[in-house]
XYZ file of C-alpha atoms in Angstrom:
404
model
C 68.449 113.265 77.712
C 67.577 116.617 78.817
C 66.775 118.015 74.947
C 63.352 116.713 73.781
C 63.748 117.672 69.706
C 66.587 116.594 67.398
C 66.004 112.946 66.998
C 65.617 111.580 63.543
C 64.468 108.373 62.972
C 64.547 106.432 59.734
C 62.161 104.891 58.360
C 58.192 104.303 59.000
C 57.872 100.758 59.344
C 56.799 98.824 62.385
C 60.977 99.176 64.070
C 60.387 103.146 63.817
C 56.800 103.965 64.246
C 57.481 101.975 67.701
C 60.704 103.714 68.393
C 58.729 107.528 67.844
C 55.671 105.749 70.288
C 58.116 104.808 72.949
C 59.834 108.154 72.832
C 57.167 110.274 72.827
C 56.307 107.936 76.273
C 59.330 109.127 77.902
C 58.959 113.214 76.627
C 61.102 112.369 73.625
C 60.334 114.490 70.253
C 61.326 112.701 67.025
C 60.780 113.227 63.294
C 60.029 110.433 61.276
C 61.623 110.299 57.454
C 59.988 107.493 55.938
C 60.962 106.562 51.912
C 57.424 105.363 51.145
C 54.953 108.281 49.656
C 52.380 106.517 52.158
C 52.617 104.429 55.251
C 51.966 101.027 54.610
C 52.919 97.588 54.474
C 52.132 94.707 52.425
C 49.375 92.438 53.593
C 50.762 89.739 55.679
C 50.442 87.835 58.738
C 52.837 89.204 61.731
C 52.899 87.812 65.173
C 53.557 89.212 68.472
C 55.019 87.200 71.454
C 54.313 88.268 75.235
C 57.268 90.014 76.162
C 57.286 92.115 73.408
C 53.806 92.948 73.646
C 55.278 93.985 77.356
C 56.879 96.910 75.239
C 54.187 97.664 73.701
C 51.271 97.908 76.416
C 53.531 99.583 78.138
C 54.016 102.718 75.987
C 50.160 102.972 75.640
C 49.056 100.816 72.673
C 47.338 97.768 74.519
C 43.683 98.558 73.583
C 44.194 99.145 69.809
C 46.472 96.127 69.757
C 43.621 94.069 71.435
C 41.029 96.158 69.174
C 43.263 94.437 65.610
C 44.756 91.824 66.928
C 44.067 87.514 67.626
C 44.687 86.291 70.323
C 46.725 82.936 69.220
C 45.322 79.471 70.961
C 48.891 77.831 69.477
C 50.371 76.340 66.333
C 49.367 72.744 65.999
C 51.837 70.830 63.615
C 51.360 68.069 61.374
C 53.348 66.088 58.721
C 53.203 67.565 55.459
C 52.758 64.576 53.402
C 51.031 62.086 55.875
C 48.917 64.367 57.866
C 49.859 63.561 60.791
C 50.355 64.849 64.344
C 53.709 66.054 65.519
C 53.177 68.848 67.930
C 50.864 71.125 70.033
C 51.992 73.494 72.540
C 48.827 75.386 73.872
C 49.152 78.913 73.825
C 45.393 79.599 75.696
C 47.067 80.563 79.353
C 49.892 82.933 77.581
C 48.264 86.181 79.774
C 48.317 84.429 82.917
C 51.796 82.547 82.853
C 53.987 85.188 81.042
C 51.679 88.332 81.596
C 50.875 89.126 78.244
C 49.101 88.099 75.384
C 50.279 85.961 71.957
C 49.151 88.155 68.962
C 48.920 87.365 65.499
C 47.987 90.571 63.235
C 47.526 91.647 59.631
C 50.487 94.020 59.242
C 48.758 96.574 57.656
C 46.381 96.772 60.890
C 49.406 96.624 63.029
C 51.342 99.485 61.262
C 47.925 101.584 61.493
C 47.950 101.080 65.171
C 51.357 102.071 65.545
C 50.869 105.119 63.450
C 47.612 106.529 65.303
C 50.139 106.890 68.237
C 52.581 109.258 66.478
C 51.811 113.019 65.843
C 51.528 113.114 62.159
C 53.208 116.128 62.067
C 56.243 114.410 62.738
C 55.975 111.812 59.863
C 57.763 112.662 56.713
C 57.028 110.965 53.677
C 58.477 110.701 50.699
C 61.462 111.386 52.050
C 64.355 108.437 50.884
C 67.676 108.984 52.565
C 70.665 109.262 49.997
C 73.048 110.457 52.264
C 74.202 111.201 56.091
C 77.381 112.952 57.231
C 78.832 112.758 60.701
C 79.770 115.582 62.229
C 80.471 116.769 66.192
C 76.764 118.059 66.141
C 74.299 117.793 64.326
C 74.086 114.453 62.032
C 73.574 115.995 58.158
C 70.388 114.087 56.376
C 69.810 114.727 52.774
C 67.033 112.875 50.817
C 66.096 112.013 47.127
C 63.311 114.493 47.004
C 66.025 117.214 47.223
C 65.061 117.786 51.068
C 67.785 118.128 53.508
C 67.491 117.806 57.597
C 69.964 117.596 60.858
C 69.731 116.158 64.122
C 71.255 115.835 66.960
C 71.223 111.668 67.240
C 69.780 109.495 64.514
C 67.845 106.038 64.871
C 68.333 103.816 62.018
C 65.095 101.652 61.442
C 65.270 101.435 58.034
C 65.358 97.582 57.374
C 67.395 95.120 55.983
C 68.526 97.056 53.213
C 69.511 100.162 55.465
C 70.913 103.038 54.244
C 72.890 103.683 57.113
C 74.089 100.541 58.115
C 75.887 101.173 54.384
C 77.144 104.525 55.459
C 78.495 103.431 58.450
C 79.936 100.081 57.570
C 80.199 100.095 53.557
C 79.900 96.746 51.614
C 78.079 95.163 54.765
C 74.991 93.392 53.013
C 73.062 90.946 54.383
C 73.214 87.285 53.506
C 71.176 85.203 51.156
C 70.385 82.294 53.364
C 69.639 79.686 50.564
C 65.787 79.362 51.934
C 63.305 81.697 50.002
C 59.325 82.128 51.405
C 56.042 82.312 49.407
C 52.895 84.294 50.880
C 49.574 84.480 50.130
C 46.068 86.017 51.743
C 43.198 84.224 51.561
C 39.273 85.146 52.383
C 38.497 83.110 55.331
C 35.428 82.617 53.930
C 37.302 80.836 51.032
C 39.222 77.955 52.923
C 36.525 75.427 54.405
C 36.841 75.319 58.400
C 38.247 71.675 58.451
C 41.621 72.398 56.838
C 42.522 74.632 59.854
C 41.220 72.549 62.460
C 41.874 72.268 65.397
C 42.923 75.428 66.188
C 43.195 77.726 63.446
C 46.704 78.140 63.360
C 48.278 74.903 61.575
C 51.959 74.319 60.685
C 53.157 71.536 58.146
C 56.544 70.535 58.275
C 58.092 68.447 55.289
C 61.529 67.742 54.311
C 63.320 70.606 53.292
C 60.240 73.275 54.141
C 57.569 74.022 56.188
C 54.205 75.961 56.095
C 51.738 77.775 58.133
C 48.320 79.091 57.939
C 46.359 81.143 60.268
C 43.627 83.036 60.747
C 43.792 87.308 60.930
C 41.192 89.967 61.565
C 39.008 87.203 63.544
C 38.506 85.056 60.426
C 37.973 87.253 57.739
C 41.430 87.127 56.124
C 43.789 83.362 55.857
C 47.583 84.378 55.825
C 50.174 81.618 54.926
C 53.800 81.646 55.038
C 55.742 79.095 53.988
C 59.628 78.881 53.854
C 61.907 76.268 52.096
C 65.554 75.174 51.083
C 66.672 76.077 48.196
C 69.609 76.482 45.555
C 68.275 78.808 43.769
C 68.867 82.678 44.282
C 65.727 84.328 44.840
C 65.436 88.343 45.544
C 64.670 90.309 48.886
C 61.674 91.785 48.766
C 57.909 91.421 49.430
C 56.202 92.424 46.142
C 57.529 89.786 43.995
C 54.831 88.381 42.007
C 55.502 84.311 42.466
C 53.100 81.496 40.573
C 50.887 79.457 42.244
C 51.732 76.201 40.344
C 55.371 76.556 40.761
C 54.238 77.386 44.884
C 52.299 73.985 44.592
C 54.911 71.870 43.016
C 57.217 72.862 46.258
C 55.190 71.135 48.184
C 54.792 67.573 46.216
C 52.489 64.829 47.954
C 50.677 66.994 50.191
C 48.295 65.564 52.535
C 44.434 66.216 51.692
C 43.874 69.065 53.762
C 47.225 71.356 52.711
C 46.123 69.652 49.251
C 42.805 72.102 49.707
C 44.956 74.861 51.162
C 46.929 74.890 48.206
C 44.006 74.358 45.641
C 42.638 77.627 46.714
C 45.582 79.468 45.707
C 45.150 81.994 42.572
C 47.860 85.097 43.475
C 51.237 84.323 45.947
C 54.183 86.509 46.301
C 57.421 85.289 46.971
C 61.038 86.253 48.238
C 64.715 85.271 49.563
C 65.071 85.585 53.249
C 68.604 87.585 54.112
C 70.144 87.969 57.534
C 72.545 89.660 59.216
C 75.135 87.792 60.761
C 75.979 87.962 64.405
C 77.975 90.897 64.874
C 78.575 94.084 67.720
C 78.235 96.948 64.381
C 74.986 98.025 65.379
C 76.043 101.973 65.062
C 78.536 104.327 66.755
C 77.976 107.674 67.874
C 75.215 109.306 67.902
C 73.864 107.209 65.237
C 71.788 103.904 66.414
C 70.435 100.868 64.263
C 67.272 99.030 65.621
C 65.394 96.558 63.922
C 66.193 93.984 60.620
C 68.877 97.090 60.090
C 70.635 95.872 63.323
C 70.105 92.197 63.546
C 67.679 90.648 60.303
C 66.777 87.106 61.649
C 65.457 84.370 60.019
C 61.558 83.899 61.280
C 61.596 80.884 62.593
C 61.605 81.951 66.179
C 58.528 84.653 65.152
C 60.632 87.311 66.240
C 61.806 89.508 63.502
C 58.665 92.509 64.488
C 59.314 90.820 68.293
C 63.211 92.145 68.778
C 62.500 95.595 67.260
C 59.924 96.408 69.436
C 62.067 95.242 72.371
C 64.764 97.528 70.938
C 62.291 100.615 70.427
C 61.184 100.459 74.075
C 64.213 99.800 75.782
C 66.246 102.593 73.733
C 63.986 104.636 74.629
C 64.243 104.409 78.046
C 67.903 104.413 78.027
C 67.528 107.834 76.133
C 65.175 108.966 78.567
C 67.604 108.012 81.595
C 71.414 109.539 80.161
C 71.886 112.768 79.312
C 74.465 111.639 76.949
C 73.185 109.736 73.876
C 76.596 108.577 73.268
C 76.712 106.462 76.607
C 73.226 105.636 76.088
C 73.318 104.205 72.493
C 76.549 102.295 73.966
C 74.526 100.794 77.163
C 71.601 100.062 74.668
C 74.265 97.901 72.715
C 75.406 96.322 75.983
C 71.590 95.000 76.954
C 70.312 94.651 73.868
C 73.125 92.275 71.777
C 73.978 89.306 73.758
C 69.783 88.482 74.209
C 69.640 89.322 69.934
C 72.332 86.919 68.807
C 70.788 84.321 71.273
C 67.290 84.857 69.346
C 69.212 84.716 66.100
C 71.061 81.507 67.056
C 67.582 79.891 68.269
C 65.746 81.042 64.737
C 68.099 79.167 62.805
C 67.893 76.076 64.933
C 64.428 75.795 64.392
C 64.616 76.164 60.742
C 66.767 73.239 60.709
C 64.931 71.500 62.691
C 61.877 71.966 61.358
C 63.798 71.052 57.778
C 64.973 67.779 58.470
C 64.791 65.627 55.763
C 64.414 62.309 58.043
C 60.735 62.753 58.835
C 60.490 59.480 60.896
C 64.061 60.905 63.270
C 62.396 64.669 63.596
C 59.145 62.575 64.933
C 61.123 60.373 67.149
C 63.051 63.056 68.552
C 59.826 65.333 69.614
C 57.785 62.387 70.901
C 60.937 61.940 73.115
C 60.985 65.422 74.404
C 64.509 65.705 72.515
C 63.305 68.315 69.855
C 60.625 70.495 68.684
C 59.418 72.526 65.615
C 59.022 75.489 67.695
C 62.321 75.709 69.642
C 62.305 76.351 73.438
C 60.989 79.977 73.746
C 60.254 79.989 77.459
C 63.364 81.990 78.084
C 62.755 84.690 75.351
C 58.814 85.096 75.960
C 59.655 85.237 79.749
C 61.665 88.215 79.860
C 60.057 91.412 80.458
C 61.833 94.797 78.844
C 60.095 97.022 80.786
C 61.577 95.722 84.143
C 64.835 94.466 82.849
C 65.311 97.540 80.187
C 68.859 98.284 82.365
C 69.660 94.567 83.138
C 72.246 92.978 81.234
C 69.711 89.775 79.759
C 69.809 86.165 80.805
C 70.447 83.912 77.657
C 71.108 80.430 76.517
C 75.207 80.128 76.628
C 74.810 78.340 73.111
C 72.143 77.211 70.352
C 70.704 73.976 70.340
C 70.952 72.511 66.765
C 67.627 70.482 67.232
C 65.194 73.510 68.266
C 65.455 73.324 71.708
């Protein structure tokens, strides 16, 4: 593009405040309309895999990322009721073989970091999008607040719940997936060092769930994450107040050290996980969806924060390299959907494996190199979107059902 104004992106979570980073990179202007009345995010673990920290580094943020963020030595599994171990895959020599780093941040700190990079001039607050009108030129914006905006091409970070995936597609909500997630932060200082030995980073798998606790800011803060089948319909959203006994009765006979874990408990949060199903309608136009509005994956590959940052950079550069947004939103689509839907097939093939209700099988099949509880990632931590932004990806033809 030739113009370096008239982009509107929204939303001002981690999808958009990358998107405005990697524009500005390329000489790309953008306004920011974010619903919130600050930027923020609730506390929570979110991790980082090399190639998308690729994306990142490369539009400037790689010493405040290193500055927030641990470096991950690798999730070592046990059983969740016997203790024992099922899996390690060392994550110490990420830098060297895939030629970036494994991060695992507080999102708060993360958000910060992506916000310090965007003129805050260009951030709007406040501002919750109620309605947008295609026209030849400009797209019409109007807001709750009674504010009203245009713009020549509009980015669409604005999360599962978007707004404009609604306006462009109507009754196209995201699925419940029948599996609902409790979080909680913990003071490091709280949880004695032995429950998250070896490495810090521990995963229990059970029957029918899994959980996993790990260390943020150094060891100041404990962030777990759990995520289990269920038949009951729990709501989207991250400010649910849950109950800690009701969290501790999901995981019955717990071995003694998630028994400690769990102890230590006294506030959780909890909420359904919705995705998006595998599908092309990630905008038309001059209107583009990146992020959980495009493609909302279930977490079990870590890649929900992963994708959108691969989407902010590389629509960026496609921006950047046609002067028609038109034919560069529609070669965006072309890289960017084949490599998502293979991530999205891959998440939910590690939640099922990682669910299987025949401990002694799921066991069996990782000693034997036939599965594992964290998937094969080589092929999505491998690529790199800031060589490849214009190649059309290299994925899996299909989705393992066992995680690998």
């Amino acid at each position: 593009m030739t113009q370096t104004d008239g982009i509107a992106i929204i939303g001002g979570g981690l999808a958009g405040l990358a998107a405005a980073n990697a524009l500005a990179t390329f000489g790309l202007k953008a306004e920011v309309y974010e619903a919130a009345a600050v930027l923020g995010e609730i506390g929570a673990g979110v991790n980082t895999s090399p190639q998308a920290n690729k994306a990142l580094l490369a539009i400037g943020l790689g010493e405040k990322l290193a500055a927030v963020g641990n470096s991950s030595p690798g999730i070592y599994t046990r059983n969740m009721q016997t203790g024992e171990f099922l899996e390690f895959r060392d994550r110490r020599k990420t830098s060297a073989r895939y030629g970036a780093p494994y991060y695992t941040f507080h999102r708060a700190d993360l958000l910060d970091a992506l916000a310090s990079g965007v003129d805050p001039g260009s951030i709007h607050l406040g501002h919750r999008l109620t309605a947008i009108e295609e026209r030849d030129a400009p797209v019409a914006l109007a807001f709750a607040n009674g504010a009203s905006a245009r713009a020549d091409i509009v980015i669409g970070a604005d999360g599962v719940r978007s707004v404009i995936r609604h306006a462009l597609y109507g009754d196209d909500n995201p699925t419940y997936t029948g599996q609902m997630v409790w979080r909680v932060l913990l003071k490091g200082s709280d949880v004695p060092a032995d429950v998250l030995e070896p490495t810090g980073h521990i995963q229990w798998v059970g029957p029918g769930c899994h959980l996993l606790a790990y260390y943020l800011r150094g060891t100041e803060v404990v962030n777990i994450v759990t995520q289990e089948d269920t038949d009951r319909w729990v709501a989207e959203g991250w400010s649910t107040a849950g109950d800690p006994d009701e969290m501790r009765r999901s995981f019955p006979n717990p071995e003694p050290r998630l028994a400690t874990l769990l102890g230590i408990v006294t506030e959780c949060s909890k909420w359904g996980l919705f995705t998006r199903p595998l599908t092309a309608n990630w905008g038309r136009g001059r209107i583009q969806l990146i992020g959980d509005a495009a493609h909302a994956m279930l977490p079990n590959a870590g890649q929900g924060a992963c994708q959108a940052f691969e989407d902010a950079y590389i629509l960026a550069r496609w921006l950047a390299a046609e002067r028609d947004s038109v034919a560069a939103f529609a070669n965006f689509r072309r890289i960017r959907i084949p490599r998502v839907h293979a991530v999205q097939r891959l998440s939910l093939a590690n939640a099922r494996f990682k669910h299987m209700r025949d401990s002694a099988a799921q066991k069996a099949m990782i000693d034997s190199g036939k599965g594992s509880v964290q998937g094969n990632a080589d092929w999505v931590w491998a690529y790199d979107p800031v060589a490849d932004w214009d190649k059309e990806p290299t994925v899996p033809t299909s989705a393992p059902m066992v995680g690998t």
